[in-house]
mmCIF file of C-alpha atoms in Angstrom:
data_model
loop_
_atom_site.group_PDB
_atom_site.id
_atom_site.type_symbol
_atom_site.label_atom_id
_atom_site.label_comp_id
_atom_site.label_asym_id
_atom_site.label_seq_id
_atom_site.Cartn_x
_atom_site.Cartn_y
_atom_site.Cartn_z
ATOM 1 C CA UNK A 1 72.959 59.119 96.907
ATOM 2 C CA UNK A 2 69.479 60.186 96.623
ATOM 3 C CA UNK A 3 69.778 60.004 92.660
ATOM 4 C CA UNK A 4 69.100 56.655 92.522
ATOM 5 C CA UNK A 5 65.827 55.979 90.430
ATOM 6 C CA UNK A 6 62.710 54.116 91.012
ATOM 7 C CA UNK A 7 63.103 51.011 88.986
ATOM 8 C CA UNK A 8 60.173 48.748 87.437
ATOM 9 C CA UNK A 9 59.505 45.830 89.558
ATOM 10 C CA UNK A 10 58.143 43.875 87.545
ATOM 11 C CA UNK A 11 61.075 44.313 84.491
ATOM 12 C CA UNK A 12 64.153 44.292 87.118
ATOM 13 C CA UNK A 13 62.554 40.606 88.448
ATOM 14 C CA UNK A 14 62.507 39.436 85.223
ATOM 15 C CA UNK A 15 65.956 40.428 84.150
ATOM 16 C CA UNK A 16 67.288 39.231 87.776
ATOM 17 C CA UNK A 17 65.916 35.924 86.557
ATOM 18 C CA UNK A 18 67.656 35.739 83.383
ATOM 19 C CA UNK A 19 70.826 36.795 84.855
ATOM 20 C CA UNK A 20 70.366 34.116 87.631
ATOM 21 C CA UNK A 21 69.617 31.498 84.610
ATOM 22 C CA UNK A 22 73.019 32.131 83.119
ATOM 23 C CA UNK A 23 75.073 31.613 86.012
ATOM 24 C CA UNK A 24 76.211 28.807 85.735
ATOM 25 C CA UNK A 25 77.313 28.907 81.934
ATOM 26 C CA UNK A 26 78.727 32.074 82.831
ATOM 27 C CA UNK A 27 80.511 31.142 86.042
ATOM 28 C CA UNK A 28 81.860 28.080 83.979
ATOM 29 C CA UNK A 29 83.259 30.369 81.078
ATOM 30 C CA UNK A 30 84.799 32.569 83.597
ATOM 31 C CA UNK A 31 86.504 30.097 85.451
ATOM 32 C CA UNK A 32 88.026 28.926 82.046
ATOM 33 C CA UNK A 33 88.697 32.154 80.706
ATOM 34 C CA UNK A 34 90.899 32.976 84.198
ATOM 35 C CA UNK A 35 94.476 31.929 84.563
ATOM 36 C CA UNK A 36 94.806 28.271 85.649
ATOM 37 C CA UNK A 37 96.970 29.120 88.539
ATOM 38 C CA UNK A 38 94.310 31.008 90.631
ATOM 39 C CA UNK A 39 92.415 27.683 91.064
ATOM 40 C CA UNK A 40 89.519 29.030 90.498
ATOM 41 C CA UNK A 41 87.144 26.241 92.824
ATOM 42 C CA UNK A 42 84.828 28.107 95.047
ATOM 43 C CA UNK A 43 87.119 28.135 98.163
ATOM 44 C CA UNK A 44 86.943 30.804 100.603
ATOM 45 C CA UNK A 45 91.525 31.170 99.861
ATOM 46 C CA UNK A 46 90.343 31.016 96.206
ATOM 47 C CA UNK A 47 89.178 34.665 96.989
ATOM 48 C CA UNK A 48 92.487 35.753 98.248
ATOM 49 C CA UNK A 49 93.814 34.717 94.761
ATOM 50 C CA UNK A 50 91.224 36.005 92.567
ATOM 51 C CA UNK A 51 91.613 39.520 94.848
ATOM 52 C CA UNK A 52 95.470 39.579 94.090
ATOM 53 C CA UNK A 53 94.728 39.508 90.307
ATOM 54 C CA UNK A 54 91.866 41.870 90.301
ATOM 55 C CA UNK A 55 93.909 44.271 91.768
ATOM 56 C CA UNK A 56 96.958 44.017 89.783
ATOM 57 C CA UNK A 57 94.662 44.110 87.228
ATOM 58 C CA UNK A 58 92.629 47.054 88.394
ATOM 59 C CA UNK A 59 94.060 49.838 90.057
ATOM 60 C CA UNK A 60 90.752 52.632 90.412
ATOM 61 C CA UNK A 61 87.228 51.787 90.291
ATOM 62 C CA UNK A 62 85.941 53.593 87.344
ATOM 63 C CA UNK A 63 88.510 51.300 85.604
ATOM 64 C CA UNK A 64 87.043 48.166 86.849
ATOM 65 C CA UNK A 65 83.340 49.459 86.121
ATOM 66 C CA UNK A 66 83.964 50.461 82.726
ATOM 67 C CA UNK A 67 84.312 46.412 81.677
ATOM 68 C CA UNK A 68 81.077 45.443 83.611
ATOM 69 C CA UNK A 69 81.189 42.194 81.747
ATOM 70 C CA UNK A 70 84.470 41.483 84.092
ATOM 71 C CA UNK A 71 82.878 43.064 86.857
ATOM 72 C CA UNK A 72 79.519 41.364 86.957
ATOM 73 C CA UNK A 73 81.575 37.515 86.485
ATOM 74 C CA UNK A 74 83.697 38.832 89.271
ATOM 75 C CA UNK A 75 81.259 39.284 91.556
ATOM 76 C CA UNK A 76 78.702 36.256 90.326
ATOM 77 C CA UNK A 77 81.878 33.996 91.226
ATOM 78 C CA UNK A 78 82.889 35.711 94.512
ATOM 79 C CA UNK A 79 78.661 35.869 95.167
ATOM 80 C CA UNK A 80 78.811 31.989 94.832
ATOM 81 C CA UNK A 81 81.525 31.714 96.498
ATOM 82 C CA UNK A 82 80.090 33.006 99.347
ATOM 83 C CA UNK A 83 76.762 31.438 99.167
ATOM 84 C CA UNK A 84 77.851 28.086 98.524
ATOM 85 C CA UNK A 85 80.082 28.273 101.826
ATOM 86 C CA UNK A 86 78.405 29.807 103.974
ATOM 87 C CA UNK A 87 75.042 28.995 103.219
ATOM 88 C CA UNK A 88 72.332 31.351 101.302
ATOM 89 C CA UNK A 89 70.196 32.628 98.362
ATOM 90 C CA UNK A 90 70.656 35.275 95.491
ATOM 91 C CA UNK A 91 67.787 38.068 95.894
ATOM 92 C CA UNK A 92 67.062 41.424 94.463
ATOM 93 C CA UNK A 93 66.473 44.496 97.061
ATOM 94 C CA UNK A 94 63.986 46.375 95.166
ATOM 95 C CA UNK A 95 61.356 47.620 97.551
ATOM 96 C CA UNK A 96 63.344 50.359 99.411
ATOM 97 C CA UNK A 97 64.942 52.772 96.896
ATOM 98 C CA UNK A 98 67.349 54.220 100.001
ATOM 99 C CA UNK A 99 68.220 50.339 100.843
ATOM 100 C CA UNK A 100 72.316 50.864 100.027
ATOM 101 C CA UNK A 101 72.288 47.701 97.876
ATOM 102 C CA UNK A 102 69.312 48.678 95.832
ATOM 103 C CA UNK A 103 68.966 47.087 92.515
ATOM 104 C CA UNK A 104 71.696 45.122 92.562
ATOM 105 C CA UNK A 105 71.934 41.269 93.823
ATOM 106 C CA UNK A 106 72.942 40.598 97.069
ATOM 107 C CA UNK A 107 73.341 37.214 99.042
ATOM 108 C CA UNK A 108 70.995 36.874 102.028
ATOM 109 C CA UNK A 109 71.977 33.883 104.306
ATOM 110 C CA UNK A 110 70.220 30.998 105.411
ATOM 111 C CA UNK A 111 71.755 32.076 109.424
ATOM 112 C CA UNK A 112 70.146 35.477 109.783
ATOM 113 C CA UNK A 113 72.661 36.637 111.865
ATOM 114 C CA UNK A 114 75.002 37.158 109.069
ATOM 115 C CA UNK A 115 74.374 40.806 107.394
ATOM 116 C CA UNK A 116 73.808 40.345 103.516
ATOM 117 C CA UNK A 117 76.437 40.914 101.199
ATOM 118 C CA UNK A 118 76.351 42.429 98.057
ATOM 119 C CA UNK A 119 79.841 40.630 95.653
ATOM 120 C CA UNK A 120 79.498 43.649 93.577
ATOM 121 C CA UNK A 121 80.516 46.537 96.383
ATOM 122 C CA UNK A 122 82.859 43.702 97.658
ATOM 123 C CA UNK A 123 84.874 44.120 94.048
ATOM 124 C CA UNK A 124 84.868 47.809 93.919
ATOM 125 C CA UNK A 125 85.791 47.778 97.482
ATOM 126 C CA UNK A 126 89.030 45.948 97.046
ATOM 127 C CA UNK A 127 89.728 47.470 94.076
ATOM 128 C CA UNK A 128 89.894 50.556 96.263
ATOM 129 C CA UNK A 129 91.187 49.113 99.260
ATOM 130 C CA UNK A 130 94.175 47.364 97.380
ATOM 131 C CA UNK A 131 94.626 45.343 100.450
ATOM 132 C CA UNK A 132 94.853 41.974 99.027
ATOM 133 C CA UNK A 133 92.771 40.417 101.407
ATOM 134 C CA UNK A 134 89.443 42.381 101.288
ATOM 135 C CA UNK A 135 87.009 39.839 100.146
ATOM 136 C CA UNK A 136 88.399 36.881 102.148
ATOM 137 C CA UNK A 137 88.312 39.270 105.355
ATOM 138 C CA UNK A 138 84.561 39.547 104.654
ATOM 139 C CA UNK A 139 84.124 36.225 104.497
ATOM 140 C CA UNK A 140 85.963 35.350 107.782
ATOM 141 C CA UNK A 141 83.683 38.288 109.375
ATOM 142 C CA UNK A 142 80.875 36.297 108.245
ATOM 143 C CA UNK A 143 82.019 32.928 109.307
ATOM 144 C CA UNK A 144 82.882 34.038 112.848
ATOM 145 C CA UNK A 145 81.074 32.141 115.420
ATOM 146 C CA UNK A 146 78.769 34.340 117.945
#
């Protein structure tokens, strides 16, 4: 992947702080928008149910990337999801272009033992795992004691 571009700085810091201004609004319209029986409340099992539906929803990744709108609330929630449980911040990687999660937000925990996740690759990996169980595996990786 050595297409990736250089990206403004400046701009993409600005636009990560709108789009971290809206979660909430956004997070709460998604939850609403979902189907009440997913429970929807920032568990870590809440991710096993939101997985089930995006992949009976989603069967390939270029179908879940082509409605970003979905994909970005999908991954905002299962970002927060993460952070609020396990402990961390929302942060933008954009001072190494050949950093894998370059560009695009990422969760960086408070115990810096725990890698950084990125909710968005969690998504498309599911999609293309079709396991079920993808995202709430990561999040028992990440939970694991030393």
């Amino acid at each position: 992947m050595s297409d990736k571009k250089v990206l403004n700085i400046e701009e993409e810091n600005d636009n990560f702080q709108y789009w971290l201004m809206e979660m909430g609004d956004l997070l709460d319209e998604f939850v609403e928008e979902m189907p009440s029986e997913l429970q929807l409340d920032y568990s870590p099992q809440s991710l096993l149910r939101l997985e089930e539906w995006i992949i009976s929803n989603y069967k390939t990744i270029p179908e879940i990337k082509s409605n970003s709108a979905m994909l970005d609330k999908l991954a905002r929630y299962v970002g927060e999801t993460f952070r609020e449980n396990i402990g961390g911040i929302w942060e933008i990687p954009l001072d190494d272009p050949k950093y894998v999660f370059y560009g695009i937000p990422q969760i960086v925990f408070k115990d810096e033992t725990i890698s950084p996740m990125c909710p968005l690759i969690s998504i498309t990996t599911c999609v293309d795992r079709g396991r079920g169980d993808s995202l709430y595996r990561e999040y028992l990786n990440r939970t694991r004691s030393e």
